[in-house]
Amino acid sequence: MRLTIALFIVICGLTAAEYPPIKKFVIQGQAQGTTYQVTYYAGDSTVTKSQIDSLVDKIDSSLSLYKSYSLINRFNLSDSGAIIDDHFLTVLKKALTTFEETDRIFDVTVEPLVQAWGFGAKKITALPDSAAIIAIKKCIGSRNLQVYGNKVVKKKPCIKVDFNGIAQGYTVDLIAGLLDQHGLVNYLV
């Protein structure tokens, strides 16, 4: 019995010596009007903050209402629509599918209502009255969007989109994909 225990300890020691010690790495930053944190466990810093920030910056440049230069803000300011990138297209297609699957409950064209109630990127000075809400509701409805390849067309100039109900999850998926590509399996985004 003692020999078996001693042999087990030696084998465990030799096996442990083959693998580098695992360390915890934590990366934090800001994106999409909030913060993010990525925690992973590995032998070395396989993925860096600059890699994650580079990815997040690309997504923010497309989907963040908190970046004045973003594609989503250019689209929202346009009267008829805009040429879009792959991030915008992927998120919009998923949003439109979800719009139909939820019987029009999930609707990314709610940006005017979100902003009117003070939950948007811009500060408000007063809450909307019922007349304002009725007027705003005429500018709501994902059926007022049409996708033609890499272009999204608005049926009404007042249509504006807010991807905050879906963009953060999309961003998490892309960061997880980056971690997967680097062979990481123990992580939290």
Tab-separated table of C-alpha atoms in Angstrom:
chain	number	residue	atom	x	y	z
A	1	MET	CA	0.000	0.000	0.000
A	2	ARG	CA	2.818	2.437	0.892
A	3	LEU	CA	4.576	1.593	-2.347
A	4	THR	CA	1.402	2.300	-4.314
A	5	ILE	CA	0.952	5.688	-2.596
A	6	ALA	CA	4.607	6.608	-3.138
A	7	LEU	CA	4.406	5.602	-6.797
A	8	PHE	CA	1.212	7.668	-7.209
A	9	ILE	CA	2.921	10.725	-5.705
A	10	VAL	CA	5.947	10.336	-7.983
A	11	ILE	CA	3.765	9.956	-11.101
A	12	CYS	CA	1.688	13.008	-10.141
A	13	GLY	CA	4.853	14.999	-9.548
A	14	LEU	CA	6.334	14.016	-12.904
A	15	THR	CA	3.075	14.756	-14.709
A	16	ALA	CA	2.767	18.171	-13.056
A	17	ALA	CA	6.341	18.995	-14.037
A	18	GLU	CA	5.408	18.573	-17.734
A	19	TYR	CA	2.883	21.445	-17.635
A	20	PRO	CA	3.697	25.062	-16.860
A	21	PRO	CA	1.859	26.512	-13.896
A	22	ILE	CA	-1.489	28.028	-14.773
A	23	LYS	CA	-1.952	31.722	-14.005
A	24	LYS	CA	-4.988	33.949	-13.916
A	25	PHE	CA	-5.020	36.847	-16.400
A	26	VAL	CA	-7.531	39.695	-16.137
A	27	ILE	CA	-8.020	42.275	-18.880
A	28	GLN	CA	-10.358	45.231	-18.393
A	29	GLY	CA	-11.432	48.100	-20.590
A	30	GLN	CA	-14.231	50.290	-21.847
A	31	ALA	CA	-16.550	49.659	-24.773
A	32	GLN	CA	-20.059	50.490	-25.963
A	33	GLY	CA	-20.673	53.007	-23.192
A	34	THR	CA	-19.770	50.575	-20.423
A	35	THR	CA	-16.886	48.401	-19.240
A	36	TYR	CA	-15.736	44.895	-20.034
A	37	GLN	CA	-13.622	42.297	-18.275
A	38	VAL	CA	-11.980	39.177	-19.664
A	39	THR	CA	-10.547	36.605	-17.260
A	40	TYR	CA	-8.664	33.578	-18.503
A	41	TYR	CA	-6.326	30.921	-17.140
A	42	ALA	CA	-3.220	29.889	-19.042
A	43	GLY	CA	0.491	29.244	-18.766
A	44	ASP	CA	1.290	32.670	-20.233
A	45	SER	CA	-0.454	35.807	-21.488
A	46	THR	CA	-1.684	34.250	-24.721
A	47	VAL	CA	-4.132	37.078	-25.451
A	48	THR	CA	-3.266	40.684	-24.670
A	49	LYS	CA	-5.291	43.777	-23.840
A	50	SER	CA	-4.202	45.380	-27.108
A	51	GLN	CA	-5.627	42.424	-29.083
A	52	ILE	CA	-8.956	42.638	-27.286
A	53	ASP	CA	-9.042	46.447	-27.513
A	54	SER	CA	-8.323	46.271	-31.235
A	55	LEU	CA	-11.297	43.967	-31.746
A	56	VAL	CA	-13.553	46.022	-29.463
A	57	ASP	CA	-12.540	49.255	-31.220
A	58	LYS	CA	-13.594	47.804	-34.583
A	59	ILE	CA	-16.958	46.786	-33.164
A	60	ASP	CA	-17.403	50.165	-31.433
A	61	SER	CA	-16.622	51.954	-34.692
A	62	SER	CA	-19.535	50.090	-36.197
A	63	LEU	CA	-22.125	49.542	-33.466
A	64	SER	CA	-21.584	51.945	-30.562
A	65	LEU	CA	-24.018	54.800	-30.057
A	66	TYR	CA	-21.414	56.256	-27.687
A	67	LYS	CA	-18.915	56.977	-30.489
A	68	SER	CA	-19.938	59.998	-32.552
A	69	TYR	CA	-18.033	58.689	-35.600
A	70	SER	CA	-19.565	55.189	-35.524
A	71	LEU	CA	-21.361	53.641	-38.460
A	72	ILE	CA	-24.575	53.267	-36.452
A	73	ASN	CA	-24.589	57.011	-35.710
A	74	ARG	CA	-23.964	57.841	-39.373
A	75	PHE	CA	-26.823	55.513	-40.319
A	76	ASN	CA	-29.142	57.085	-37.728
A	77	LEU	CA	-28.349	60.600	-38.974
A	78	SER	CA	-28.994	59.653	-42.598
A	79	ASP	CA	-32.344	60.179	-44.285
A	80	SER	CA	-32.310	57.092	-46.477
A	81	GLY	CA	-29.799	54.572	-45.113
A	82	ALA	CA	-26.131	53.715	-45.453
A	83	ILE	CA	-23.506	51.298	-46.683
A	84	ILE	CA	-22.708	49.026	-43.738
A	85	ASP	CA	-19.874	46.752	-42.627
A	86	ASP	CA	-19.949	43.062	-41.669
A	87	HIS	CA	-20.472	43.742	-37.937
A	88	PHE	CA	-23.495	45.962	-38.598
A	89	LEU	CA	-24.910	43.497	-41.126
A	90	THR	CA	-24.490	40.455	-38.856
A	91	VAL	CA	-26.120	42.161	-35.884
A	92	LEU	CA	-28.906	43.682	-37.976
A	93	LYS	CA	-29.761	40.352	-39.623
A	94	LYS	CA	-29.928	38.656	-36.218
A	95	ALA	CA	-32.040	41.535	-34.879
A	96	LEU	CA	-34.454	41.283	-37.811
A	97	THR	CA	-34.748	37.530	-37.350
A	98	THR	CA	-35.389	38.000	-33.634
A	99	PHE	CA	-37.947	40.720	-34.462
A	100	GLU	CA	-39.941	38.183	-36.481
A	101	GLU	CA	-39.418	35.291	-34.035
A	102	THR	CA	-40.654	37.407	-31.105
A	103	ASP	CA	-43.729	38.616	-32.995
A	104	ARG	CA	-42.182	42.104	-33.265
A	105	ILE	CA	-41.392	42.443	-29.546
A	106	PHE	CA	-37.606	42.748	-30.002
A	107	ASP	CA	-37.205	45.798	-32.203
A	108	VAL	CA	-33.910	47.644	-32.734
A	109	THR	CA	-35.695	50.678	-34.183
A	110	VAL	CA	-36.617	51.750	-30.632
A	111	GLU	CA	-33.716	54.221	-30.500
A	112	PRO	CA	-36.006	57.302	-30.575
A	113	LEU	CA	-37.981	55.968	-27.595
A	114	VAL	CA	-34.854	54.924	-25.713
A	115	GLN	CA	-33.415	58.395	-26.224
A	116	ALA	CA	-36.676	60.183	-25.335
A	117	TRP	CA	-36.890	58.358	-22.010
A	118	GLY	CA	-33.276	59.240	-21.147
A	119	PHE	CA	-31.693	55.823	-21.616
A	120	GLY	CA	-29.741	56.801	-24.733
A	121	ALA	CA	-26.273	58.203	-25.267
A	122	LYS	CA	-27.435	61.827	-25.094
A	123	LYS	CA	-28.607	63.624	-21.956
A	124	ILE	CA	-32.229	64.769	-21.808
A	125	THR	CA	-33.740	67.704	-19.941
A	126	ALA	CA	-37.331	66.469	-19.680
A	127	LEU	CA	-39.329	63.280	-20.084
A	128	PRO	CA	-41.656	63.005	-23.098
A	129	ASP	CA	-45.381	63.597	-22.771
A	130	SER	CA	-48.006	61.344	-24.368
A	131	ALA	CA	-48.169	63.461	-27.555
A	132	ALA	CA	-44.399	63.113	-28.011
A	133	ILE	CA	-44.606	59.330	-27.511
A	134	ILE	CA	-47.381	59.044	-30.101
A	135	ALA	CA	-45.258	61.002	-32.593
A	136	ILE	CA	-42.151	58.933	-31.840
A	137	LYS	CA	-44.004	55.642	-32.266
A	138	LYS	CA	-44.540	56.530	-35.946
A	139	CYS	CA	-40.770	56.107	-36.312
A	140	ILE	CA	-40.638	52.625	-34.778
A	141	GLY	CA	-40.741	49.319	-36.605
A	142	SER	CA	-38.055	47.081	-38.048
A	143	ARG	CA	-40.219	46.501	-41.082
A	144	ASN	CA	-39.124	50.006	-42.088
A	145	LEU	CA	-35.630	48.625	-42.787
A	146	GLN	CA	-34.572	46.815	-45.929
A	147	VAL	CA	-31.212	45.139	-46.508
A	148	TYR	CA	-29.707	45.061	-49.998
A	149	GLY	CA	-26.311	43.389	-49.811
A	150	ASN	CA	-24.138	45.753	-47.796
A	151	LYS	CA	-26.675	48.592	-47.765
A	152	VAL	CA	-29.530	49.206	-45.342
A	153	VAL	CA	-32.352	51.419	-46.563
A	154	LYS	CA	-34.816	53.266	-44.330
A	155	LYS	CA	-38.427	53.578	-45.479
A	156	LYS	CA	-38.768	56.679	-43.270
A	157	PRO	CA	-36.024	59.229	-42.502
A	158	CYS	CA	-36.896	59.191	-38.775
A	159	ILE	CA	-36.001	55.489	-38.382
A	160	LYS	CA	-33.029	54.994	-36.050
A	161	VAL	CA	-31.546	51.806	-34.653
A	162	ASP	CA	-30.161	50.927	-31.244
A	163	PHE	CA	-28.247	47.645	-31.092
A	164	ASN	CA	-27.623	47.773	-27.324
A	165	GLY	CA	-29.996	44.846	-26.790
A	166	ILE	CA	-27.796	42.602	-28.916
A	167	ALA	CA	-24.392	44.211	-29.627
A	168	GLN	CA	-22.832	43.375	-26.260
A	169	GLY	CA	-23.638	39.683	-26.672
A	170	TYR	CA	-22.232	39.779	-30.199
A	171	THR	CA	-19.055	41.397	-28.859
A	172	VAL	CA	-18.722	38.729	-26.160
A	173	ASP	CA	-19.054	36.031	-28.847
A	174	LEU	CA	-16.271	37.625	-30.920
A	175	ILE	CA	-13.942	37.963	-27.924
A	176	ALA	CA	-14.665	34.328	-27.011
A	177	GLY	CA	-13.782	33.385	-30.600
A	178	LEU	CA	-10.457	35.215	-30.252
A	179	LEU	CA	-9.718	33.326	-27.029
A	180	ASP	CA	-10.705	30.025	-28.686
A	181	GLN	CA	-8.350	30.765	-31.617
A	182	HIS	CA	-5.497	31.067	-29.119
A	183	GLY	CA	-6.309	27.670	-27.610
A	184	LEU	CA	-7.799	29.014	-24.383
A	185	VAL	CA	-10.565	26.954	-22.831
A	186	ASN	CA	-10.890	28.387	-19.318
A	187	TYR	CA	-12.178	31.935	-19.594
A	188	LEU	CA	-14.995	34.315	-18.743
A	189	VAL	CA	-15.897	37.336	-20.896
